[in-house]
mmCIF file with all atom_site columns, C-alpha atoms in Angstrom:
data_model
loop_
_atom_site.group_PDB
_atom_site.id
_atom_site.type_symbol
_atom_site.label_atom_id
_atom_site.label_alt_id
_atom_site.label_comp_id
_atom_site.label_asym_id
_atom_site.label_entity_id
_atom_site.label_seq_id
_atom_site.pdbx_PDB_ins_code
_atom_site.Cartn_x
_atom_site.Cartn_y
_atom_site.Cartn_z
_atom_site.occupancy
_atom_site.B_iso_or_equiv
_atom_site.pdbx_formal_charge
_atom_site.auth_seq_id
_atom_site.auth_comp_id
_atom_site.auth_asym_id
_atom_site.auth_atom_id
_atom_site.pdbx_PDB_model_num
ATOM 1   C CA . MET F 1 1   ? 108.676 32.627 69.221 1.00 0.00 ? 208 MET F CA 1
ATOM 2   C CA . ILE F 1 2   ? 106.251 32.170 71.113 1.00 0.00 ? 209 ILE F CA 1
ATOM 3   C CA . GLY F 1 3   ? 102.851 33.151 70.309 1.00 0.00 ? 210 GLY F CA 1
ATOM 4   C CA . CYS F 1 4   ? 100.295 35.267 72.285 1.00 0.00 ? 211 CYS F CA 1
ATOM 5   C CA . MET F 1 5   ? 96.672  35.016 71.285 1.00 0.00 ? 212 MET F CA 1
ATOM 6   C CA . CYS F 1 6   ? 94.112  37.127 73.938 1.00 0.00 ? 213 CYS F CA 1
ATOM 7   C CA . ILE F 1 7   ? 90.378  36.732 73.187 1.00 0.00 ? 214 ILE F CA 1
ATOM 8   C CA . HIS F 1 8   ? 87.725  39.418 74.352 1.00 0.00 ? 215 HIS F CA 1
ATOM 9   C CA . GLY F 1 9   ? 84.998  38.365 74.697 1.00 0.00 ? 216 GLY F CA 1
ATOM 10  C CA . PHE F 1 10  ? 80.297  38.444 74.109 1.00 0.00 ? 217 PHE F CA 1
ATOM 11  C CA . THR F 1 11  ? 79.918  42.102 72.196 1.00 0.00 ? 218 THR F CA 1
ATOM 12  C CA . GLY F 1 12  ? 83.411  42.932 73.129 1.00 0.00 ? 219 GLY F CA 1
ATOM 13  C CA . ALA F 1 13  ? 86.465  44.444 70.902 1.00 0.00 ? 220 ALA F CA 1
ATOM 14  C CA . PRO F 1 14  ? 89.784  44.050 71.376 1.00 0.00 ? 221 PRO F CA 1
ATOM 15  C CA . PHE F 1 15  ? 90.162  47.162 73.098 1.00 0.00 ? 222 PHE F CA 1
ATOM 16  C CA . GLU F 1 16  ? 88.960  44.819 76.275 1.00 0.00 ? 223 GLU F CA 1
ATOM 17  C CA . VAL F 1 17  ? 92.168  42.945 76.372 1.00 0.00 ? 224 VAL F CA 1
ATOM 18  C CA . GLU F 1 18  ? 94.490  45.988 75.064 1.00 0.00 ? 225 GLU F CA 1
ATOM 19  C CA . PRO F 1 19  ? 96.525  46.622 78.067 1.00 0.00 ? 226 PRO F CA 1
ATOM 20  C CA . LEU F 1 20  ? 97.394  43.348 78.992 1.00 0.00 ? 227 LEU F CA 1
ATOM 21  C CA . ALA F 1 21  ? 98.917  43.054 75.205 1.00 0.00 ? 228 ALA F CA 1
ATOM 22  C CA . GLU F 1 22  ? 100.175 45.960 75.447 1.00 0.00 ? 229 GLU F CA 1
ATOM 23  C CA . TYR F 1 23  ? 102.325 45.187 78.453 1.00 0.00 ? 230 TYR F CA 1
ATOM 24  C CA . LEU F 1 24  ? 103.248 42.297 76.658 1.00 0.00 ? 231 LEU F CA 1
ATOM 25  C CA . LYS F 1 25  ? 104.662 43.508 73.729 1.00 0.00 ? 232 LYS F CA 1
ATOM 26  C CA . LYS F 1 26  ? 106.293 46.707 75.540 1.00 0.00 ? 233 LYS F CA 1
ATOM 27  C CA . HIS F 1 27  ? 107.991 43.201 78.044 1.00 0.00 ? 234 HIS F CA 1
ATOM 28  C CA . THR F 1 28  ? 108.354 39.816 75.757 1.00 0.00 ? 235 THR F CA 1
ATOM 29  C CA . ASP F 1 29  ? 109.401 39.521 71.860 1.00 0.00 ? 236 ASP F CA 1
ATOM 30  C CA . TRP F 1 30  ? 106.624 38.128 71.557 1.00 0.00 ? 237 TRP F CA 1
ATOM 31  C CA . GLU F 1 31  ? 104.429 37.364 68.042 1.00 0.00 ? 238 GLU F CA 1
ATOM 32  C CA . ILE F 1 32  ? 100.164 38.802 70.286 1.00 0.00 ? 239 ILE F CA 1
ATOM 33  C CA . SER F 1 33  ? 97.671  38.681 68.522 1.00 0.00 ? 240 SER F CA 1
ATOM 34  C CA . VAL F 1 34  ? 94.021  40.151 69.138 1.00 0.00 ? 241 VAL F CA 1
ATOM 35  C CA . PRO F 1 35  ? 91.632  38.883 67.122 1.00 0.00 ? 242 PRO F CA 1
ATOM 36  C CA . THR F 1 36  ? 88.263  40.381 65.950 1.00 0.00 ? 243 THR F CA 1
ATOM 37  C CA . LEU F 1 37  ? 85.315  37.668 66.554 1.00 0.00 ? 244 LEU F CA 1
ATOM 38  C CA . PRO F 1 38  ? 82.623  38.198 63.967 1.00 0.00 ? 245 PRO F CA 1
ATOM 39  C CA . GLY F 1 39  ? 79.701  40.182 64.643 1.00 0.00 ? 246 GLY F CA 1
ATOM 40  C CA . HIS F 1 40  ? 82.075  41.903 67.350 1.00 0.00 ? 247 HIS F CA 1
ATOM 41  C CA . GLY F 1 41  ? 84.458  45.376 66.851 1.00 0.00 ? 248 GLY F CA 1
ATOM 42  C CA . ASP F 1 42  ? 83.486  49.184 67.582 1.00 0.00 ? 249 ASP F CA 1
ATOM 43  C CA . GLU F 1 43  ? 80.504  48.554 65.173 1.00 0.00 ? 250 GLU F CA 1
ATOM 44  C CA . LEU F 1 44  ? 78.071  45.463 66.616 1.00 0.00 ? 251 LEU F CA 1
ATOM 45  C CA . LYS F 1 45  ? 76.848  43.940 63.611 1.00 0.00 ? 252 LYS F CA 1
ATOM 46  C CA . LEU F 1 46  ? 75.556  40.483 65.799 1.00 0.00 ? 253 LEU F CA 1
ATOM 47  C CA . LYS F 1 47  ? 72.066  39.064 64.135 1.00 0.00 ? 254 LYS F CA 1
ATOM 48  C CA . GLY F 1 48  ? 72.643  36.359 62.396 1.00 0.00 ? 255 GLY F CA 1
ATOM 49  C CA . ILE F 1 49  ? 75.985  35.185 63.533 1.00 0.00 ? 256 ILE F CA 1
ATOM 50  C CA . ALA F 1 50  ? 76.517  30.825 65.011 1.00 0.00 ? 257 ALA F CA 1
ATOM 51  C CA . TYR F 1 51  ? 79.101  30.857 67.863 1.00 0.00 ? 258 TYR F CA 1
ATOM 52  C CA . ASN F 1 52  ? 80.632  28.402 66.229 1.00 0.00 ? 259 ASN F CA 1
ATOM 53  C CA . LYS F 1 53  ? 81.584  30.861 63.739 1.00 0.00 ? 260 LYS F CA 1
ATOM 54  C CA . TRP F 1 54  ? 83.309  32.611 66.701 1.00 0.00 ? 261 TRP F CA 1
ATOM 55  C CA . ILE F 1 55  ? 85.234  29.511 67.036 1.00 0.00 ? 262 ILE F CA 1
ATOM 56  C CA . GLU F 1 56  ? 86.693  29.329 63.940 1.00 0.00 ? 263 GLU F CA 1
ATOM 57  C CA . HIS F 1 57  ? 87.524  32.599 63.846 1.00 0.00 ? 264 HIS F CA 1
ATOM 58  C CA . ALA F 1 58  ? 89.999  31.980 67.228 1.00 0.00 ? 265 ALA F CA 1
ATOM 59  C CA . GLU F 1 59  ? 91.133  28.886 65.443 1.00 0.00 ? 266 GLU F CA 1
ATOM 60  C CA . GLY F 1 60  ? 91.869  29.856 62.235 1.00 0.00 ? 267 GLY F CA 1
ATOM 61  C CA . GLU F 1 61  ? 94.335  32.394 64.090 1.00 0.00 ? 268 GLU F CA 1
ATOM 62  C CA . LEU F 1 62  ? 95.830  30.074 66.531 1.00 0.00 ? 269 LEU F CA 1
ATOM 63  C CA . LYS F 1 63  ? 96.477  27.467 63.601 1.00 0.00 ? 270 LYS F CA 1
ATOM 64  C CA . ARG F 1 64  ? 98.971  30.440 62.271 1.00 0.00 ? 271 ARG F CA 1
ATOM 65  C CA . LEU F 1 65  ? 100.315 31.582 65.638 1.00 0.00 ? 272 LEU F CA 1
ATOM 66  C CA . ILE F 1 66  ? 101.004 27.536 65.459 1.00 0.00 ? 273 ILE F CA 1
ATOM 67  C CA . SER F 1 67  ? 102.323 27.505 62.005 1.00 0.00 ? 274 SER F CA 1
ATOM 68  C CA . ARG F 1 68  ? 105.114 29.934 63.663 1.00 0.00 ? 275 ARG F CA 1
ATOM 69  C CA . CYS F 1 69  ? 105.725 30.029 66.676 1.00 0.00 ? 276 CYS F CA 1
ATOM 70  C CA . GLU F 1 70  ? 107.563 27.327 68.592 1.00 0.00 ? 277 GLU F CA 1
ATOM 71  C CA . LYS F 1 71  ? 105.409 27.548 71.600 1.00 0.00 ? 278 LYS F CA 1
ATOM 72  C CA . VAL F 1 72  ? 101.731 29.528 71.567 1.00 0.00 ? 279 VAL F CA 1
ATOM 73  C CA . TYR F 1 73  ? 99.960  31.303 75.144 1.00 0.00 ? 280 TYR F CA 1
ATOM 74  C CA . VAL F 1 74  ? 96.409  31.519 74.853 1.00 0.00 ? 281 VAL F CA 1
ATOM 75  C CA . VAL F 1 75  ? 94.289  34.031 77.170 1.00 0.00 ? 282 VAL F CA 1
ATOM 76  C CA . GLY F 1 76  ? 90.899  34.836 76.616 1.00 0.00 ? 283 GLY F CA 1
ATOM 77  C CA . PHE F 1 77  ? 88.381  37.220 78.504 1.00 0.00 ? 284 PHE F CA 1
ATOM 78  C CA . SER F 1 78  ? 84.918  36.701 79.898 1.00 0.00 ? 285 SER F CA 1
ATOM 79  C CA . MET F 1 79  ? 83.032  34.679 77.032 1.00 0.00 ? 286 MET F CA 1
ATOM 80  C CA . GLY F 1 80  ? 86.968  34.674 74.747 1.00 0.00 ? 287 GLY F CA 1
ATOM 81  C CA . GLY F 1 81  ? 88.005  32.408 78.294 1.00 0.00 ? 288 GLY F CA 1
ATOM 82  C CA . LEU F 1 82  ? 85.644  29.022 77.167 1.00 0.00 ? 289 LEU F CA 1
ATOM 83  C CA . ILE F 1 83  ? 86.887  29.557 74.037 1.00 0.00 ? 290 ILE F CA 1
ATOM 84  C CA . ALA F 1 84  ? 90.415  30.184 75.243 1.00 0.00 ? 291 ALA F CA 1
ATOM 85  C CA . SER F 1 85  ? 89.188  26.416 76.836 1.00 0.00 ? 292 SER F CA 1
ATOM 86  C CA . TYR F 1 86  ? 87.685  24.734 73.875 1.00 0.00 ? 293 TYR F CA 1
ATOM 87  C CA . LEU F 1 87  ? 91.280  25.893 71.708 1.00 0.00 ? 294 LEU F CA 1
ATOM 88  C CA . THR F 1 88  ? 93.366  24.769 75.004 1.00 0.00 ? 295 THR F CA 1
ATOM 89  C CA . VAL F 1 89  ? 91.442  20.832 74.572 1.00 0.00 ? 296 VAL F CA 1
ATOM 90  C CA . HIS F 1 90  ? 92.269  20.329 70.713 1.00 0.00 ? 297 HIS F CA 1
ATOM 91  C CA . TYR F 1 91  ? 94.838  22.136 69.394 1.00 0.00 ? 298 TYR F CA 1
ATOM 92  C CA . PRO F 1 92  ? 99.040  22.092 71.178 1.00 0.00 ? 299 PRO F CA 1
ATOM 93  C CA . VAL F 1 93  ? 98.729  25.704 73.437 1.00 0.00 ? 300 VAL F CA 1
ATOM 94  C CA . ASP F 1 94  ? 100.968 25.149 76.158 1.00 0.00 ? 301 ASP F CA 1
ATOM 95  C CA . LYS F 1 95  ? 99.347  27.593 78.800 1.00 0.00 ? 302 LYS F CA 1
ATOM 96  C CA . LEU F 1 96  ? 96.244  29.240 79.400 1.00 0.00 ? 303 LEU F CA 1
ATOM 97  C CA . VAL F 1 97  ? 94.937  32.180 81.463 1.00 0.00 ? 304 VAL F CA 1
ATOM 98  C CA . LEU F 1 98  ? 91.439  32.525 81.467 1.00 0.00 ? 305 LEU F CA 1
ATOM 99  C CA . LEU F 1 99  ? 90.030  36.314 83.076 1.00 0.00 ? 306 LEU F CA 1
ATOM 100 C CA . SER F 1 100 ? 86.947  36.636 84.080 1.00 0.00 ? 307 SER F CA 1
ATOM 101 C CA . ALA F 1 101 ? 85.701  33.516 82.057 1.00 0.00 ? 308 ALA F CA 1
ATOM 102 C CA . ALA F 1 102 ? 81.851  33.484 81.449 1.00 0.00 ? 309 ALA F CA 1
ATOM 103 C CA . ALA F 1 103 ? 81.067  29.463 83.458 1.00 0.00 ? 310 ALA F CA 1
ATOM 104 C CA . TYR F 1 104 ? 78.201  31.689 84.960 1.00 0.00 ? 311 TYR F CA 1
ATOM 105 C CA . TYR F 1 105 ? 76.710  34.935 84.806 1.00 0.00 ? 312 TYR F CA 1
ATOM 106 C CA . VAL F 1 106 ? 75.216  37.864 85.382 1.00 0.00 ? 313 VAL F CA 1
ATOM 107 C CA . ASN F 1 107 ? 75.756  38.496 89.719 1.00 0.00 ? 314 ASN F CA 1
ATOM 108 C CA . PRO F 1 108 ? 72.576  39.643 90.582 1.00 0.00 ? 315 PRO F CA 1
ATOM 109 C CA . LYS F 1 109 ? 74.048  40.789 94.274 1.00 0.00 ? 316 LYS F CA 1
ATOM 110 C CA . GLN F 1 110 ? 77.139  43.367 92.117 1.00 0.00 ? 317 GLN F CA 1
ATOM 111 C CA . LEU F 1 111 ? 74.930  44.156 89.644 1.00 0.00 ? 318 LEU F CA 1
ATOM 112 C CA . PHE F 1 112 ? 72.381  45.110 92.164 1.00 0.00 ? 319 PHE F CA 1
ATOM 113 C CA . PHE F 1 113 ? 74.706  47.833 93.492 1.00 0.00 ? 320 PHE F CA 1
ATOM 114 C CA . ASP F 1 114 ? 75.750  48.961 89.892 1.00 0.00 ? 321 ASP F CA 1
ATOM 115 C CA . ILE F 1 115 ? 72.110  49.625 89.172 1.00 0.00 ? 322 ILE F CA 1
ATOM 116 C CA . LYS F 1 116 ? 72.710  51.838 92.077 1.00 0.00 ? 323 LYS F CA 1
ATOM 117 C CA . GLU F 1 117 ? 75.603  53.366 91.508 1.00 0.00 ? 324 GLU F CA 1
ATOM 118 C CA . MET F 1 118 ? 73.381  54.058 88.496 1.00 0.00 ? 325 MET F CA 1
ATOM 119 C CA . ALA F 1 119 ? 70.665  55.817 89.802 1.00 0.00 ? 326 ALA F CA 1
ATOM 120 C CA . ARG F 1 120 ? 72.593  58.025 92.104 1.00 0.00 ? 327 ARG F CA 1
ATOM 121 C CA . ASP F 1 121 ? 74.183  59.253 89.529 1.00 0.00 ? 328 ASP F CA 1
ATOM 122 C CA . ALA F 1 122 ? 70.734  59.269 87.488 1.00 0.00 ? 329 ALA F CA 1
ATOM 123 C CA . PHE F 1 123 ? 69.513  61.520 89.941 1.00 0.00 ? 330 PHE F CA 1
ATOM 124 C CA . LYS F 1 124 ? 72.304  64.039 90.445 1.00 0.00 ? 331 LYS F CA 1
ATOM 125 C CA . GLY F 1 125 ? 71.783  64.207 86.300 1.00 0.00 ? 332 GLY F CA 1
ATOM 126 C CA . ASN F 1 126 ? 75.609  62.508 86.073 1.00 0.00 ? 333 ASN F CA 1
ATOM 127 C CA . LEU F 1 127 ? 73.862  59.690 84.076 1.00 0.00 ? 334 LEU F CA 1
ATOM 128 C CA . ALA F 1 128 ? 75.714  60.652 80.827 1.00 0.00 ? 335 ALA F CA 1
ATOM 129 C CA . ASP F 1 129 ? 79.191  59.882 83.062 1.00 0.00 ? 336 ASP F CA 1
ATOM 130 C CA . ASN F 1 130 ? 77.971  56.655 84.348 1.00 0.00 ? 337 ASN F CA 1
ATOM 131 C CA . GLU F 1 131 ? 80.696  54.421 81.885 1.00 0.00 ? 338 GLU F CA 1
ATOM 132 C CA . MET F 1 132 ? 79.529  51.230 83.062 1.00 0.00 ? 339 MET F CA 1
ATOM 133 C CA . PHE F 1 133 ? 76.534  52.676 81.794 1.00 0.00 ? 340 PHE F CA 1
ATOM 134 C CA . VAL F 1 134 ? 76.611  54.039 78.651 1.00 0.00 ? 341 VAL F CA 1
ATOM 135 C CA . ARG F 1 135 ? 78.606  51.167 78.206 1.00 0.00 ? 342 ARG F CA 1
ATOM 136 C CA . TYR F 1 136 ? 75.743  49.144 78.839 1.00 0.00 ? 343 TYR F CA 1
ATOM 137 C CA . LYS F 1 137 ? 72.983  51.178 77.129 1.00 0.00 ? 344 LYS F CA 1
ATOM 138 C CA . ARG F 1 138 ? 74.958  51.122 73.105 1.00 0.00 ? 345 ARG F CA 1
ATOM 139 C CA . LYS F 1 139 ? 74.990  46.873 74.313 1.00 0.00 ? 346 LYS F CA 1
ATOM 140 C CA . ILE F 1 140 ? 71.832  46.202 74.368 1.00 0.00 ? 347 ILE F CA 1
ATOM 141 C CA . SER F 1 141 ? 70.218  47.906 72.329 1.00 0.00 ? 348 SER F CA 1
ATOM 142 C CA . ALA F 1 142 ? 72.527  46.437 69.844 1.00 0.00 ? 349 ALA F CA 1
ATOM 143 C CA . THR F 1 143 ? 72.447  42.466 70.448 1.00 0.00 ? 350 THR F CA 1
ATOM 144 C CA . PRO F 1 144 ? 69.420  40.684 69.752 1.00 0.00 ? 351 PRO F CA 1
ATOM 145 C CA . ILE F 1 145 ? 68.273  38.472 71.630 1.00 0.00 ? 352 ILE F CA 1
ATOM 146 C CA . THR F 1 146 ? 69.297  35.764 69.252 1.00 0.00 ? 353 THR F CA 1
ATOM 147 C CA . ALA F 1 147 ? 72.820  36.873 70.001 1.00 0.00 ? 354 ALA F CA 1
ATOM 148 C CA . THR F 1 148 ? 72.040  36.061 73.735 1.00 0.00 ? 355 THR F CA 1
ATOM 149 C CA . LEU F 1 149 ? 71.500  32.976 72.793 1.00 0.00 ? 356 LEU F CA 1
ATOM 150 C CA . GLN F 1 150 ? 74.382  31.855 71.141 1.00 0.00 ? 357 GLN F CA 1
ATOM 151 C CA . PHE F 1 151 ? 76.568  33.155 73.342 1.00 0.00 ? 358 PHE F CA 1
ATOM 152 C CA . ARG F 1 152 ? 74.983  30.414 76.748 1.00 0.00 ? 359 ARG F CA 1
ATOM 153 C CA . ARG F 1 153 ? 74.741  27.879 73.650 1.00 0.00 ? 360 ARG F CA 1
ATOM 154 C CA . LEU F 1 154 ? 78.164  28.474 73.555 1.00 0.00 ? 361 LEU F CA 1
ATOM 155 C CA . VAL F 1 155 ? 78.672  28.187 77.287 1.00 0.00 ? 362 VAL F CA 1
ATOM 156 C CA . ALA F 1 156 ? 76.828  24.800 77.316 1.00 0.00 ? 363 ALA F CA 1
ATOM 157 C CA . ALA F 1 157 ? 79.200  23.185 74.657 1.00 0.00 ? 364 ALA F CA 1
ATOM 158 C CA . ILE F 1 158 ? 82.663  24.083 76.236 1.00 0.00 ? 365 ILE F CA 1
ATOM 159 C CA . LYS F 1 159 ? 81.595  23.307 80.108 1.00 0.00 ? 366 LYS F CA 1
ATOM 160 C CA . PRO F 1 160 ? 81.603  19.560 79.374 1.00 0.00 ? 367 PRO F CA 1
ATOM 161 C CA . ILE F 1 161 ? 84.665  19.041 78.263 1.00 0.00 ? 368 ILE F CA 1
ATOM 162 C CA . LEU F 1 162 ? 86.611  21.593 80.539 1.00 0.00 ? 369 LEU F CA 1
ATOM 163 C CA . ASN F 1 163 ? 87.594  18.241 82.486 1.00 0.00 ? 370 ASN F CA 1
ATOM 164 C CA . GLN F 1 164 ? 90.204  17.716 79.346 1.00 0.00 ? 371 GLN F CA 1
ATOM 165 C CA . ILE F 1 165 ? 92.401  20.922 80.275 1.00 0.00 ? 372 ILE F CA 1
ATOM 166 C CA . THR F 1 166 ? 95.915  19.671 81.507 1.00 0.00 ? 373 THR F CA 1
ATOM 167 C CA . VAL F 1 167 ? 98.238  22.027 80.570 1.00 0.00 ? 374 VAL F CA 1
ATOM 168 C CA . PRO F 1 168 ? 99.264  24.509 83.501 1.00 0.00 ? 375 PRO F CA 1
ATOM 169 C CA . THR F 1 169 ? 96.461  27.567 83.647 1.00 0.00 ? 376 THR F CA 1
ATOM 170 C CA . LEU F 1 170 ? 95.994  30.685 85.948 1.00 0.00 ? 377 LEU F CA 1
ATOM 171 C CA . ILE F 1 171 ? 93.004  32.260 86.676 1.00 0.00 ? 378 ILE F CA 1
ATOM 172 C CA . ALA F 1 172 ? 92.381  35.315 87.449 1.00 0.00 ? 379 ALA F CA 1
ATOM 173 C CA . GLN F 1 173 ? 88.640  36.919 88.381 1.00 0.00 ? 380 GLN F CA 1
ATOM 174 C CA . GLY F 1 174 ? 87.548  40.505 90.136 1.00 0.00 ? 381 GLY F CA 1
ATOM 175 C CA . GLU F 1 175 ? 85.004  40.557 93.236 1.00 0.00 ? 382 GLU F CA 1
ATOM 176 C CA . SER F 1 176 ? 82.947  42.995 92.116 1.00 0.00 ? 383 SER F CA 1
ATOM 177 C CA . ASP F 1 177 ? 82.340  41.905 88.718 1.00 0.00 ? 384 ASP F CA 1
ATOM 178 C CA . GLY F 1 178 ? 78.583  42.006 88.260 1.00 0.00 ? 385 GLY F CA 1
ATOM 179 C CA . VAL F 1 179 ? 78.222  40.524 85.167 1.00 0.00 ? 386 VAL F CA 1
ATOM 180 C CA . VAL F 1 180 ? 80.567  36.627 85.496 1.00 0.00 ? 387 VAL F CA 1
ATOM 181 C CA . PRO F 1 181 ? 80.273  36.204 89.143 1.00 0.00 ? 388 PRO F CA 1
ATOM 182 C CA . PRO F 1 182 ? 83.422  34.909 91.370 1.00 0.00 ? 389 PRO F CA 1
ATOM 183 C CA . ARG F 1 183 ? 81.845  30.838 91.615 1.00 0.00 ? 390 ARG F CA 1
ATOM 184 C CA . SER F 1 184 ? 82.601  30.827 88.000 1.00 0.00 ? 391 SER F CA 1
ATOM 185 C CA . ALA F 1 185 ? 86.762  30.961 88.702 1.00 0.00 ? 392 ALA F CA 1
ATOM 186 C CA . ARG F 1 186 ? 86.161  28.244 90.993 1.00 0.00 ? 393 ARG F CA 1
ATOM 187 C CA . TYR F 1 187 ? 84.574  25.523 89.346 1.00 0.00 ? 394 TYR F CA 1
ATOM 188 C CA . LEU F 1 188 ? 86.954  26.289 86.593 1.00 0.00 ? 395 LEU F CA 1
ATOM 189 C CA . TYR F 1 189 ? 89.189  25.542 89.074 1.00 0.00 ? 396 TYR F CA 1
ATOM 190 C CA . ASN F 1 190 ? 87.479  22.986 90.192 1.00 0.00 ? 397 ASN F CA 1
ATOM 191 C CA . ASN F 1 191 ? 86.850  21.278 87.158 1.00 0.00 ? 398 ASN F CA 1
ATOM 192 C CA . ILE F 1 192 ? 90.417  21.894 85.132 1.00 0.00 ? 399 ILE F CA 1
ATOM 193 C CA . SER F 1 193 ? 92.662  18.534 85.129 1.00 0.00 ? 400 SER F CA 1
ATOM 194 C CA . SER F 1 194 ? 95.964  21.007 85.206 1.00 0.00 ? 401 SER F CA 1
ATOM 195 C CA . SER F 1 195 ? 98.368  19.857 87.888 1.00 0.00 ? 402 SER F CA 1
ATOM 196 C CA . ALA F 1 196 ? 99.768  23.262 87.575 1.00 0.00 ? 403 ALA F CA 1
ATOM 197 C CA . LYS F 1 197 ? 96.683  25.200 88.069 1.00 0.00 ? 404 LYS F CA 1
ATOM 198 C CA . LYS F 1 198 ? 96.539  28.753 90.185 1.00 0.00 ? 405 LYS F CA 1
ATOM 199 C CA . LEU F 1 199 ? 93.541  30.582 91.288 1.00 0.00 ? 406 LEU F CA 1
ATOM 200 C CA . ILE F 1 200 ? 93.984  34.523 92.143 1.00 0.00 ? 407 ILE F CA 1
ATOM 201 C CA . PHE F 1 201 ? 90.929  37.719 92.637 1.00 0.00 ? 408 PHE F CA 1
ATOM 202 C CA . ILE F 1 202 ? 91.117  41.059 92.211 1.00 0.00 ? 409 ILE F CA 1
ATOM 203 C CA . LYS F 1 203 ? 89.941  42.318 95.515 1.00 0.00 ? 410 LYS F CA 1
ATOM 204 C CA . ASP F 1 204 ? 87.757  45.831 93.636 1.00 0.00 ? 411 ASP F CA 1
ATOM 205 C CA . SER F 1 205 ? 88.047  44.587 90.032 1.00 0.00 ? 412 SER F CA 1
ATOM 206 C CA . LYS F 1 206 ? 84.589  44.828 88.316 1.00 0.00 ? 413 LYS F CA 1
ATOM 207 C CA . HIS F 1 207 ? 84.359  42.641 84.899 1.00 0.00 ? 414 HIS F CA 1
ATOM 208 C CA . LEU F 1 208 ? 86.524  44.367 82.721 1.00 0.00 ? 415 LEU F CA 1
ATOM 209 C CA . ILE F 1 209 ? 89.847  42.917 84.733 1.00 0.00 ? 416 ILE F CA 1
ATOM 210 C CA . CYS F 1 210 ? 92.079  44.583 82.307 1.00 0.00 ? 417 CYS F CA 1
ATOM 211 C CA . HIS F 1 211 ? 90.857  47.719 83.119 1.00 0.00 ? 418 HIS F CA 1
ATOM 212 C CA . CYS F 1 212 ? 91.268  47.498 86.801 1.00 0.00 ? 419 CYS F CA 1
ATOM 213 C CA . GLY F 1 213 ? 93.086  49.696 89.510 1.00 0.00 ? 420 GLY F CA 1
ATOM 214 C CA . GLU F 1 214 ? 95.917  46.329 90.031 1.00 0.00 ? 421 GLU F CA 1
ATOM 215 C CA . GLY F 1 215 ? 95.664  46.279 86.558 1.00 0.00 ? 422 GLY F CA 1
ATOM 216 C CA . GLU F 1 216 ? 99.713  46.848 86.716 1.00 0.00 ? 423 GLU F CA 1
ATOM 217 C CA . ARG F 1 217 ? 99.692  43.796 88.948 1.00 0.00 ? 424 ARG F CA 1
ATOM 218 C CA . LEU F 1 218 ? 97.564  41.357 87.795 1.00 0.00 ? 425 LEU F CA 1
ATOM 219 C CA . PHE F 1 219 ? 99.788  42.016 83.993 1.00 0.00 ? 426 PHE F CA 1
ATOM 220 C CA . ARG F 1 220 ? 103.261 41.077 86.667 1.00 0.00 ? 427 ARG F CA 1
ATOM 221 C CA . GLU F 1 221 ? 101.053 37.824 87.282 1.00 0.00 ? 428 GLU F CA 1
ATOM 222 C CA . ILE F 1 222 ? 100.523 36.776 85.035 1.00 0.00 ? 429 ILE F CA 1
ATOM 223 C CA . LEU F 1 223 ? 103.864 37.257 82.651 1.00 0.00 ? 430 LEU F CA 1
ATOM 224 C CA . GLY F 1 224 ? 105.338 36.046 85.534 1.00 0.00 ? 431 GLY F CA 1
ATOM 225 C CA . PHE F 1 225 ? 103.096 32.430 84.395 1.00 0.00 ? 432 PHE F CA 1
ATOM 226 C CA . LEU F 1 226 ? 103.598 32.472 80.966 1.00 0.00 ? 433 LEU F CA 1
ATOM 227 C CA . GLN F 1 227 ? 108.177 32.058 82.002 1.00 0.00 ? 434 GLN F CA 1
ATOM 228 C CA . LYS F 1 228 ? 107.748 30.446 84.247 1.00 0.00 ? 435 LYS F CA 1
ATOM 229 C CA . LYS F 1 229 ? 109.779 27.302 83.247 1.00 0.00 ? 436 LYS F CA 1
ATOM 230 C CA . PRO F 1 230 ? 107.420 23.532 84.517 1.00 0.00 ? 437 PRO F CA 1
ATOM 231 C CA . GLU F 1 231 ? 108.627 21.985 87.467 1.00 0.00 ? 438 GLU F CA 1
#
């Protein structure tokens, strides 16, 4: 039995990785786990939650998979990519997939374009239909400053151990991501010590890479990587 855990991002929910999880369920007989990190989900309740609680929750789910499965793969999106990296260093994970993983965050250039797009929609009276505005308005209003500090602490704590990752690793990054800049993916590629690592860029993808127009190609790439036998 193979187990695969998909971890969502900061202020996110399972929906961020659900298209990939559904694709893996459809094309394999693996046990797929998509945990909801403490304080996250459809309703954000992040106040007073330390970053180690997010790690511990993912650890608990990983231990459950390890106890049931012969092989375990971990996929992490955005902040979930940093948590997935931590788990890979400390547990017997067989392969790692990092999606828009937040070693760095907020790409000012792309964010400027996204804000311009919002301004255009606002001028036309269509701001309520702008998907990014709706999502970020909800997140900003429901995200205490203390939670953002916990996110930053998590990134700072995990970046120094990236060089301890030696398992096969696939890194995927959207070139139009306004939250995590492309240099984050290059940093991960350069600092992970695995001899079997691959970096791919999705040209038109914004931050929610599992929901991009090239999702099917990305998911095929991920499945092919996970199913490939070691050389």
